[in-house]
CSV table of C-alpha atoms and ligand atoms in Angstrom, one decimal:
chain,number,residue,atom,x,y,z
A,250,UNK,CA,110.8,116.0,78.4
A,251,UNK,CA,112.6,112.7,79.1
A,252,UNK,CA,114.3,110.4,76.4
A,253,UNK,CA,111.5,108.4,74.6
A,254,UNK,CA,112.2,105.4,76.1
A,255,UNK,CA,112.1,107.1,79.1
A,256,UNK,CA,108.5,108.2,78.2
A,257,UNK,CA,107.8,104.6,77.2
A,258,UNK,CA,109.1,103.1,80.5
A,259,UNK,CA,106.8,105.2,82.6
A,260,UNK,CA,104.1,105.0,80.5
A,261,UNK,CA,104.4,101.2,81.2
A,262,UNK,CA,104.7,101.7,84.5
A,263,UNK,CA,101.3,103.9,84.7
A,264,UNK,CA,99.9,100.0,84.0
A,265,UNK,CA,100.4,99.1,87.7
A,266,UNK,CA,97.2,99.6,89.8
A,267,UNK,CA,97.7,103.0,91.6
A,268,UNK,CA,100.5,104.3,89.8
A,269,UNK,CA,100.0,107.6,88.4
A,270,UNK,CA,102.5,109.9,86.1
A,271,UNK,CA,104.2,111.2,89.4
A,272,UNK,CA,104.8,108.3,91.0
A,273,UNK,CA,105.6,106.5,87.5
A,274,UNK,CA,108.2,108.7,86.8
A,275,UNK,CA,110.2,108.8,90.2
A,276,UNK,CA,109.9,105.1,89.6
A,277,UNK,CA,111.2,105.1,86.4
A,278,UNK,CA,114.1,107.7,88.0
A,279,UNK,CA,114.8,105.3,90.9
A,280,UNK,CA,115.0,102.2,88.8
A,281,UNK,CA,117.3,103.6,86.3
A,282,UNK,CA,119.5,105.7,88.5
A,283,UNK,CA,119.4,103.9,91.7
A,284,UNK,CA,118.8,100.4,90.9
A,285,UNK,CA,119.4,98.8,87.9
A,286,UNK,CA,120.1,95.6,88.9
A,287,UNK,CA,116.5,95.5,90.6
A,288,UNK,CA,115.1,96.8,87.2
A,289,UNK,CA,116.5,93.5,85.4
A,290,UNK,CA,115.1,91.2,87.8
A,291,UNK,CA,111.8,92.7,88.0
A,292,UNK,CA,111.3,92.9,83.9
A,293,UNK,CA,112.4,89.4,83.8
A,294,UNK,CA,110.2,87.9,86.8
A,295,UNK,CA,107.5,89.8,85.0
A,296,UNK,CA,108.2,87.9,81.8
A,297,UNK,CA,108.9,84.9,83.3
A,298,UNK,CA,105.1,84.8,85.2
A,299,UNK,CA,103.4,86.6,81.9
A,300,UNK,CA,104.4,83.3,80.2
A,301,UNK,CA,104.5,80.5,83.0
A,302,UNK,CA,101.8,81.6,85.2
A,303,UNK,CA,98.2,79.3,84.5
A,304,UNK,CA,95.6,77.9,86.1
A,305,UNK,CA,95.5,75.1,88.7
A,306,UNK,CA,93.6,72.1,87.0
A,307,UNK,CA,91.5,71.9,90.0
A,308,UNK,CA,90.5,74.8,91.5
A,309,UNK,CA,91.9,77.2,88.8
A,310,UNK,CA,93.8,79.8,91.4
A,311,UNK,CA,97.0,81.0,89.8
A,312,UNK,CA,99.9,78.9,89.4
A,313,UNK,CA,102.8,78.1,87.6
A,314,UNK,CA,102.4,74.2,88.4
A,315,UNK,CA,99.4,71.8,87.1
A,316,UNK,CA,98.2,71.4,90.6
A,317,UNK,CA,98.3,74.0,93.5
A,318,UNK,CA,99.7,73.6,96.3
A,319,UNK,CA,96.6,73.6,98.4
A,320,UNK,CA,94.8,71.1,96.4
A,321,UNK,CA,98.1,69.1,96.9
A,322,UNK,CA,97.8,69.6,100.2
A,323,UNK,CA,96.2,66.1,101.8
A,324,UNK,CA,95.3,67.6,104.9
A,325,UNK,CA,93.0,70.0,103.6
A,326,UNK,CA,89.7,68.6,104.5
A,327,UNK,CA,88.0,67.1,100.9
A,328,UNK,CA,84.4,67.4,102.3
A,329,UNK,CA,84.3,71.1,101.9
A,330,UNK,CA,84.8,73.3,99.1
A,331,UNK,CA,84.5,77.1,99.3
A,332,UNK,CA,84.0,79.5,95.8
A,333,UNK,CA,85.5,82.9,95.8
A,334,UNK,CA,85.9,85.4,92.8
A,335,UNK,CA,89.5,85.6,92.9
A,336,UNK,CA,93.0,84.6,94.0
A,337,UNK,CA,93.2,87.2,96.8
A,338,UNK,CA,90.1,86.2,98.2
A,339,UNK,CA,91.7,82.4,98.9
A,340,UNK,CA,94.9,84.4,100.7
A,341,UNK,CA,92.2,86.4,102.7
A,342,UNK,CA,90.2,83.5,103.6
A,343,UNK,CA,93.8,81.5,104.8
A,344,UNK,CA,95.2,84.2,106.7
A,345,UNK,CA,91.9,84.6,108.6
A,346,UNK,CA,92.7,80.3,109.4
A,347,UNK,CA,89.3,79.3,110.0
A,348,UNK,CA,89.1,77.6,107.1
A,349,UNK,CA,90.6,74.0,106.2
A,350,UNK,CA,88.9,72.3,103.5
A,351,UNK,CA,89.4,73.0,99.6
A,352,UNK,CA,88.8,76.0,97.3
A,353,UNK,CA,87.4,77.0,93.7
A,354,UNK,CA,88.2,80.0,92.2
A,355,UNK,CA,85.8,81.9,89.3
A,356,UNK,CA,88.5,84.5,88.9
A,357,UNK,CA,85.1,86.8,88.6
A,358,UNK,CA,81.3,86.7,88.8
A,359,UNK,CA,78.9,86.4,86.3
A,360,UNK,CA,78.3,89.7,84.3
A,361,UNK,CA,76.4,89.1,81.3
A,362,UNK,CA,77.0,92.5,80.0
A,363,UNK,CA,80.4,92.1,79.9
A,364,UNK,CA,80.0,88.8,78.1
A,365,UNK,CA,80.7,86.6,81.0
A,366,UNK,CA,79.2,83.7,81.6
A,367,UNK,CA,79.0,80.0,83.3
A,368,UNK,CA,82.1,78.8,81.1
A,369,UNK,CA,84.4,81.2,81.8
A,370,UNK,CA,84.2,81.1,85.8
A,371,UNK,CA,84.8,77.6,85.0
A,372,UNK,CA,81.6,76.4,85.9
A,373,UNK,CA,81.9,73.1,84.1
A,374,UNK,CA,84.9,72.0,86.0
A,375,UNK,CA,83.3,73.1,89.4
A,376,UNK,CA,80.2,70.6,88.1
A,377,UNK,CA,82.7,68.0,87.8
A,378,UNK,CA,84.1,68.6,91.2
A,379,UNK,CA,80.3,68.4,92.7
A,380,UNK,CA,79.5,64.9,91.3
A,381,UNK,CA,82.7,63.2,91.3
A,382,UNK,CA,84.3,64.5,95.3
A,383,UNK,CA,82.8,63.7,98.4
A,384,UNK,CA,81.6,67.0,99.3
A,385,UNK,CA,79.6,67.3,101.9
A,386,UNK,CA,79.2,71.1,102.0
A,387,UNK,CA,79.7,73.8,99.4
A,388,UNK,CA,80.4,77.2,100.7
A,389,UNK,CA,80.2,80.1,98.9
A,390,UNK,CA,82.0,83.2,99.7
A,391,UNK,CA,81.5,85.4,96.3
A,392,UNK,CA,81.5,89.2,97.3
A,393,UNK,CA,78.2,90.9,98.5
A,394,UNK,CA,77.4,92.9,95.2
A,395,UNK,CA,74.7,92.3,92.8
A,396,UNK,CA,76.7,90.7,90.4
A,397,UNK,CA,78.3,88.0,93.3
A,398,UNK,CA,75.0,87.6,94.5
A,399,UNK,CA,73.7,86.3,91.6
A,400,UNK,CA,77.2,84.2,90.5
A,401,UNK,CA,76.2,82.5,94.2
A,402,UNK,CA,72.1,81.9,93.2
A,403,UNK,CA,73.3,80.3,90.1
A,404,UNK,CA,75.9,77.9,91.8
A,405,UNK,CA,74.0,77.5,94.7
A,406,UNK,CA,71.1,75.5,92.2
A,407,UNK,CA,73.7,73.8,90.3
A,408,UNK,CA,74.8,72.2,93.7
A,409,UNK,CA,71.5,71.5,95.1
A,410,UNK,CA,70.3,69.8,92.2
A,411,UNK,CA,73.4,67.5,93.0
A,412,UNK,CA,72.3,66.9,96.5
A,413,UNK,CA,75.4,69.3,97.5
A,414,UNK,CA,74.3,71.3,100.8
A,415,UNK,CA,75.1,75.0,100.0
A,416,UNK,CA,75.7,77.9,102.4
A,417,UNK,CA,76.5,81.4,102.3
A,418,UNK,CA,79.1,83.3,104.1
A,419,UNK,CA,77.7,85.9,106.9
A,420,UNK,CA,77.4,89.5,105.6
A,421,UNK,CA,77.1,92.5,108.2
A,422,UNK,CA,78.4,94.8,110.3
A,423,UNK,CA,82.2,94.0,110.6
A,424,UNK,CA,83.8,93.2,114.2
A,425,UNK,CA,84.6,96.1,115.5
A,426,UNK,CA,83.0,98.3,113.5
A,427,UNK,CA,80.9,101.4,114.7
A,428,UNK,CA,77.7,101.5,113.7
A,429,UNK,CA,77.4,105.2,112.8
A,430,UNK,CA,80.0,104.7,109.8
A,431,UNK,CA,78.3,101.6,108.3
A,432,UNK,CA,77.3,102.4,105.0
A,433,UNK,CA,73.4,101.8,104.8
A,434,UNK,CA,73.3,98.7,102.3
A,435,UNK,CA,75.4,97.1,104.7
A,436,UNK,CA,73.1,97.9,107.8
A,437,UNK,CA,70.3,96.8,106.2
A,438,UNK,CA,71.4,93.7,105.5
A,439,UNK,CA,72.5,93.5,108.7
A,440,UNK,CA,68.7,94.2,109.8
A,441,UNK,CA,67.3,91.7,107.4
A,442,UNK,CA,69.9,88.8,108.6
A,443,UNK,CA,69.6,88.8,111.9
A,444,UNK,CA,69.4,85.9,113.8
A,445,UNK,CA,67.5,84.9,117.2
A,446,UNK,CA,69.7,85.5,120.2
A,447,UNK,CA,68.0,82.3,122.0
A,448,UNK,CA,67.6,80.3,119.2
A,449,UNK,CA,66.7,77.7,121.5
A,450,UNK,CA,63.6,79.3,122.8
B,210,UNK,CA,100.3,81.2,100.3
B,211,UNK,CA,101.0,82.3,96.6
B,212,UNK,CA,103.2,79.9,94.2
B,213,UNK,CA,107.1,80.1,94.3
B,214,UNK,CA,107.0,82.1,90.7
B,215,UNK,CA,103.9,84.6,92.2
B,216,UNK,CA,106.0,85.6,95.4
B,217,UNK,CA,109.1,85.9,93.6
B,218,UNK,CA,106.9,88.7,91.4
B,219,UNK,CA,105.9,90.1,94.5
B,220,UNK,CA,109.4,90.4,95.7
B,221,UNK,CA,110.5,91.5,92.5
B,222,UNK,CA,107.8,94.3,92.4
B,223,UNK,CA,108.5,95.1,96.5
B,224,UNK,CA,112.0,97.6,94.6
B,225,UNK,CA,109.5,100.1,93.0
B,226,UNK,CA,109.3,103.2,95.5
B,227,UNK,CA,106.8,103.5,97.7
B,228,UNK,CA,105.4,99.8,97.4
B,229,UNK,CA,105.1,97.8,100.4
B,230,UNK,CA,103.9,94.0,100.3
B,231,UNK,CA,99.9,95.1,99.9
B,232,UNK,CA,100.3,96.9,97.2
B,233,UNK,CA,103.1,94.1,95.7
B,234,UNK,CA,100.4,91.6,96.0
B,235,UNK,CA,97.6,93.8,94.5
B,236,UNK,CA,99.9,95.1,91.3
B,237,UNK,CA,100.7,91.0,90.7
B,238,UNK,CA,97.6,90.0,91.0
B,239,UNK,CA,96.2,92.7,88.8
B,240,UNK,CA,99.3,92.1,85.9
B,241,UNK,CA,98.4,88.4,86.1
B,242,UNK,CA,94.3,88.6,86.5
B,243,UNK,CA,93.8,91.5,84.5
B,244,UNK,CA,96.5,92.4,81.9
B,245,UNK,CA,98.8,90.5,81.0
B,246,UNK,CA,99.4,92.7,77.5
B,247,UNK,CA,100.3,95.3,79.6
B,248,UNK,CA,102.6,93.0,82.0
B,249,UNK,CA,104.4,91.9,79.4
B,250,UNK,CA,104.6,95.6,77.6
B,251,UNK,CA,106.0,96.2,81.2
B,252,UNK,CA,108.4,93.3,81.4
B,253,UNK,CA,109.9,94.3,77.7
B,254,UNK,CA,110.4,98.3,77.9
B,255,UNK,CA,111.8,97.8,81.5
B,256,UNK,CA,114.8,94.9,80.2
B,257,UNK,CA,115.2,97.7,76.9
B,258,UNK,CA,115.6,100.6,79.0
B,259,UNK,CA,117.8,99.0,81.4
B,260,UNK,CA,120.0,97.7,78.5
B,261,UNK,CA,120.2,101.1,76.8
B,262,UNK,CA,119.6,104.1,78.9
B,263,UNK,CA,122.8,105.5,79.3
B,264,UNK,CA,123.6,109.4,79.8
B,265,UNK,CA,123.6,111.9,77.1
B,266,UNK,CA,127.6,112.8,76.5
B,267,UNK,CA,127.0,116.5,77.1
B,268,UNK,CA,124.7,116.8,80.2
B,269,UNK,CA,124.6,113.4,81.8
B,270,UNK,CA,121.3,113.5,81.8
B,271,UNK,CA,119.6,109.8,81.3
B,272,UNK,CA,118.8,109.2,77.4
B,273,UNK,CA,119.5,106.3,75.0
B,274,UNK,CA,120.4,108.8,72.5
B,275,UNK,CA,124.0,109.9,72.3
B,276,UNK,CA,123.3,113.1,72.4
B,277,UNK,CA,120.1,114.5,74.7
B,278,UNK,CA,116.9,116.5,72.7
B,279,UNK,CA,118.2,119.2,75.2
B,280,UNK,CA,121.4,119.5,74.6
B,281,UNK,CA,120.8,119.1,70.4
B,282,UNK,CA,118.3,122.1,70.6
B,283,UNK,CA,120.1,125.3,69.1
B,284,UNK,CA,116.9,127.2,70.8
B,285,UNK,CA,118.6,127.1,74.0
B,286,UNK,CA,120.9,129.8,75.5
B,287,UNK,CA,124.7,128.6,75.0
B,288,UNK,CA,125.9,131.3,77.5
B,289,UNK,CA,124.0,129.7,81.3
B,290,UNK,CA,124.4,126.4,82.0
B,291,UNK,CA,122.3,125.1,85.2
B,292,UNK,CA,124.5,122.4,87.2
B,293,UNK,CA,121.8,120.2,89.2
B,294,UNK,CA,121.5,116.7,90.9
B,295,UNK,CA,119.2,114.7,89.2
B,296,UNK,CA,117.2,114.2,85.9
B,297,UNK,CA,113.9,114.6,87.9
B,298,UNK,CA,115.3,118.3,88.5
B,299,UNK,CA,115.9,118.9,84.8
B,300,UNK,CA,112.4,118.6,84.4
B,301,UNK,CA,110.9,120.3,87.7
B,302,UNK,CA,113.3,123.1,86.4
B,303,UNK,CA,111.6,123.1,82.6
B,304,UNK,CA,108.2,122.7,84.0
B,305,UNK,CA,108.9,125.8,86.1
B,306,UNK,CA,109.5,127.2,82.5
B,307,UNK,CA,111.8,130.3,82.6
B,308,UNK,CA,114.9,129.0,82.5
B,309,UNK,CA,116.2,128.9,78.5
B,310,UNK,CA,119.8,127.6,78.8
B,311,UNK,CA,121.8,124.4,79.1
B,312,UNK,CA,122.3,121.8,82.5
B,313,UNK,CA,124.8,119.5,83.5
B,314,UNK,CA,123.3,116.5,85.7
B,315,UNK,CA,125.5,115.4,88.7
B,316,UNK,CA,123.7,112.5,89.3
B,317,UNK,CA,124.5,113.1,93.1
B,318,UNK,CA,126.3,114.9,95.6
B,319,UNK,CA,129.3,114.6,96.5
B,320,UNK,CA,130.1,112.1,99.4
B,321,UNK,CA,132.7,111.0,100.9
B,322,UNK,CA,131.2,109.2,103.2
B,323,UNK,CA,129.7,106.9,100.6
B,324,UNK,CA,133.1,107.4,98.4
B,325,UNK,CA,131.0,109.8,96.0
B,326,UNK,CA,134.1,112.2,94.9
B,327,UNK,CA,134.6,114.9,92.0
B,328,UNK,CA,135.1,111.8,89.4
B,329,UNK,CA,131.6,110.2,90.2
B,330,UNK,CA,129.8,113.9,89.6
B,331,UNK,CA,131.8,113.9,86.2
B,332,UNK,CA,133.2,117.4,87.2
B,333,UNK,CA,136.1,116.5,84.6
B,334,UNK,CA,133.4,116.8,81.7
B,335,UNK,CA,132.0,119.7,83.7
B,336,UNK,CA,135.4,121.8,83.1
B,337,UNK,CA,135.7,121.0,80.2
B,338,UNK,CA,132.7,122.2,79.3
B,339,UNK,CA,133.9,125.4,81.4
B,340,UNK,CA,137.1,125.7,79.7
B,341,UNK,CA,135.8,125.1,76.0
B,342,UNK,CA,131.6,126.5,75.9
B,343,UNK,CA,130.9,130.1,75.8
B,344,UNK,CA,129.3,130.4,79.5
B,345,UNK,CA,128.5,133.6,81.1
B,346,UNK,CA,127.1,132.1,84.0
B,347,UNK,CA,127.3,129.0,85.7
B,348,UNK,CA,123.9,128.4,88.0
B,349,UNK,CA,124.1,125.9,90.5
B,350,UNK,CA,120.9,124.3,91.6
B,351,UNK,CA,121.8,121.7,93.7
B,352,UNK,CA,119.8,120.8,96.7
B,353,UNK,CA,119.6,122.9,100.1
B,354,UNK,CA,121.6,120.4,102.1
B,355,UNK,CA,124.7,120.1,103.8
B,356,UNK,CA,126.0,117.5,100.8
B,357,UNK,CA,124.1,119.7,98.0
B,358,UNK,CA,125.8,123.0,99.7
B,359,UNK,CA,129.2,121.7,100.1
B,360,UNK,CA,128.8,119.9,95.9
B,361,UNK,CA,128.1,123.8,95.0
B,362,UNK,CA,130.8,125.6,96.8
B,363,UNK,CA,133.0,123.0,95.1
B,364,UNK,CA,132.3,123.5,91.7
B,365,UNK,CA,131.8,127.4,92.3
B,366,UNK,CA,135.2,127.2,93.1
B,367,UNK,CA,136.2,125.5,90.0
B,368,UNK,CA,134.1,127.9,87.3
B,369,UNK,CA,135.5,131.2,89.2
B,370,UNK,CA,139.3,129.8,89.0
B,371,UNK,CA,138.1,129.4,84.8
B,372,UNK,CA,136.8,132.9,85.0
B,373,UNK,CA,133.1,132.0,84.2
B,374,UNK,CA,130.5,133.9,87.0
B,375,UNK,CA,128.8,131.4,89.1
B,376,UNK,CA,125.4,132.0,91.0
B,377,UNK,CA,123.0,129.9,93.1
B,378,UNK,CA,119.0,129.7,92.7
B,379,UNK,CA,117.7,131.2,96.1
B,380,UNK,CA,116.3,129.1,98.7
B,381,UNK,CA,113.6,130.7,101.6
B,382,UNK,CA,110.0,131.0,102.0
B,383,UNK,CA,108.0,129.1,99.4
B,384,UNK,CA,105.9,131.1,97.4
B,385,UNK,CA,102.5,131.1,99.1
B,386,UNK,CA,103.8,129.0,101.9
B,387,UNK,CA,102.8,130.0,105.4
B,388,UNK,CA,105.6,131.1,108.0
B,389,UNK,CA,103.6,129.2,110.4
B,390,UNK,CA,104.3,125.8,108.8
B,391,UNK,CA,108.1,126.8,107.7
B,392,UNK,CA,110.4,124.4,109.0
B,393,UNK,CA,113.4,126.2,111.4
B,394,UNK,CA,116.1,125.8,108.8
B,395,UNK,CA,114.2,127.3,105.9
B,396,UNK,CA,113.0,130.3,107.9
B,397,UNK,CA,116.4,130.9,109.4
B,398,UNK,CA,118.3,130.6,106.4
B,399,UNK,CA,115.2,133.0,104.8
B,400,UNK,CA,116.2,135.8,107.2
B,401,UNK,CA,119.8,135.3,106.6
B,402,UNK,CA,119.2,135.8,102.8
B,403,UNK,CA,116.9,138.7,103.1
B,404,UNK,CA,117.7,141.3,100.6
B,405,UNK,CA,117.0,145.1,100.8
B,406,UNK,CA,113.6,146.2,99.9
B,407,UNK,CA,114.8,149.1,98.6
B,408,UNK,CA,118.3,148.0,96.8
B,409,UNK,CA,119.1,151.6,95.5
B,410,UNK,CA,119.2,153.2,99.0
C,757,LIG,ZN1,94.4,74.3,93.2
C,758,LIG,ZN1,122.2,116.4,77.2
């Protein structure tokens, strides 16, 4: 119905997590109609972090410089290194501001179905990082699925075998969360990972 | 948290309707995580389409063609042409399906407020069109508002001093909506519309 290159624009669009043909289409009408110079910026931004956007070379979270800005950070406490599965998961962990010393990111878990493996979570460099830094504590915080759960076994011997202490992040019933709309996997592990209100006596 | 050249694509992606800062951070992470082909397919049809989607010299409608598919297809009824705001109602119109002849897009309403007069509506192409296409009828589908209202009665004006019979698409009661949930306006303006039930006697 529209112009092909209409048509090609929101099919495009229908890229961006979702974005379906509605909403791809009055985007497509708002950007050309309402805002074109808006349009421009965002194709060239896009183009711009397509082709500069990498890796940081030390805890491989995306950037366009060599090192991130968190692992230039100096005040970020070097003892402590924490692995997450993605990008996001470093933003979550800061804006919760608990946290202070450094990060690795997999930028997945391991799946070997899907033909991924040690090397491309970058496991080599994160070996690297365990014999050569001072850590005194790596902490991983992979997500609580199968697949994290066994991305965390597998690092959790490579850093043990390096004399690395290794801990897990806490899995359970979320603060404020009512227990009638827990899912049951959750609860369960809840059950299983309880720990002694006295732990003294 | 993100580097300069991530938050400026977050920005950049923060003009696409409906998309608030989660959902900026998600599609940028996906692009740049998950798909960069398509990111980059993105980035290129968006600069094109803003570089060469201009509006079809007949209709107005948006097309980089000079001339719209439309407005080239002898199929359609010469004698009714359908004056409307937008592109997006072109098609809401064709998906409706029983409406065969031409359209003219406004690309607004006028405005005076937000200086939108007769020469941003292109209503000089529009009578010209009047004054040199064999129309019967002239069917204004502009929205139900005071601006879409006062748009129509202005170009009704114009077709009847060329002699061409104007009409407006009816507005009420959607089909299969409930009175109950019928805004005030709608309803009253339903009841001022009514037509007889019996139009012979
Ligand atoms: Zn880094
Ligand atoms: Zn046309």
């Amino acid at each position: 119905m529209f112009s092909p290159l209409i048509e090609d624009l929101i099919r495009a669009l229908r890229c961006l997590p979702g974005v379906g043909p509605k909403s791809a289409q009055r985007m497509a009408m708002y950007l050309l109609e309402k805002d074109r110079d808006a349009a421009g910026l965002l194709a060239r931004t896009l183009e711009l972090a397509v082709d500069k956007v990498g890796r940081c070379s030390q805890c491989r979270t995306l950037t366009e410089q060599e090192i991130c800005a968190l692992c230039n950070n100096s005040r970020r406490d070097p003892n402590s290194l924490c692995v997450v599965e993605t990008p996001a998961d470093v933003l979550a962990i800061e804006q919760a501001g608990n946290y202070h010393g450094r990060y690795f990111v997999l930028h997945g878990h391991l799946s070997p179905i899907d033909g991924v493996g040690p090397a491309n979570l970058g496991i080599d460099l994160l070996e690297q990082r365990l014999a050569n830094e001072p850590l005194e504590e790596l902490i991983i915080a992979t997500n609580p699925t199968v697949e994290g759960e066994a991305t965390a076994q597998f690092i959790a011997e490579r850093a043990r075998a390096r004399g690395v202490s290794v801990s897990r992040i806490a899995h359970g019933v979320p603060i404020g969360g009512e227990l009638e709309y827990i899912d049951g996997g959750t609860l369960a592990h809840a059950f299983n990972s309880r720990t002694s209100f006295f732990p003294g006596g």
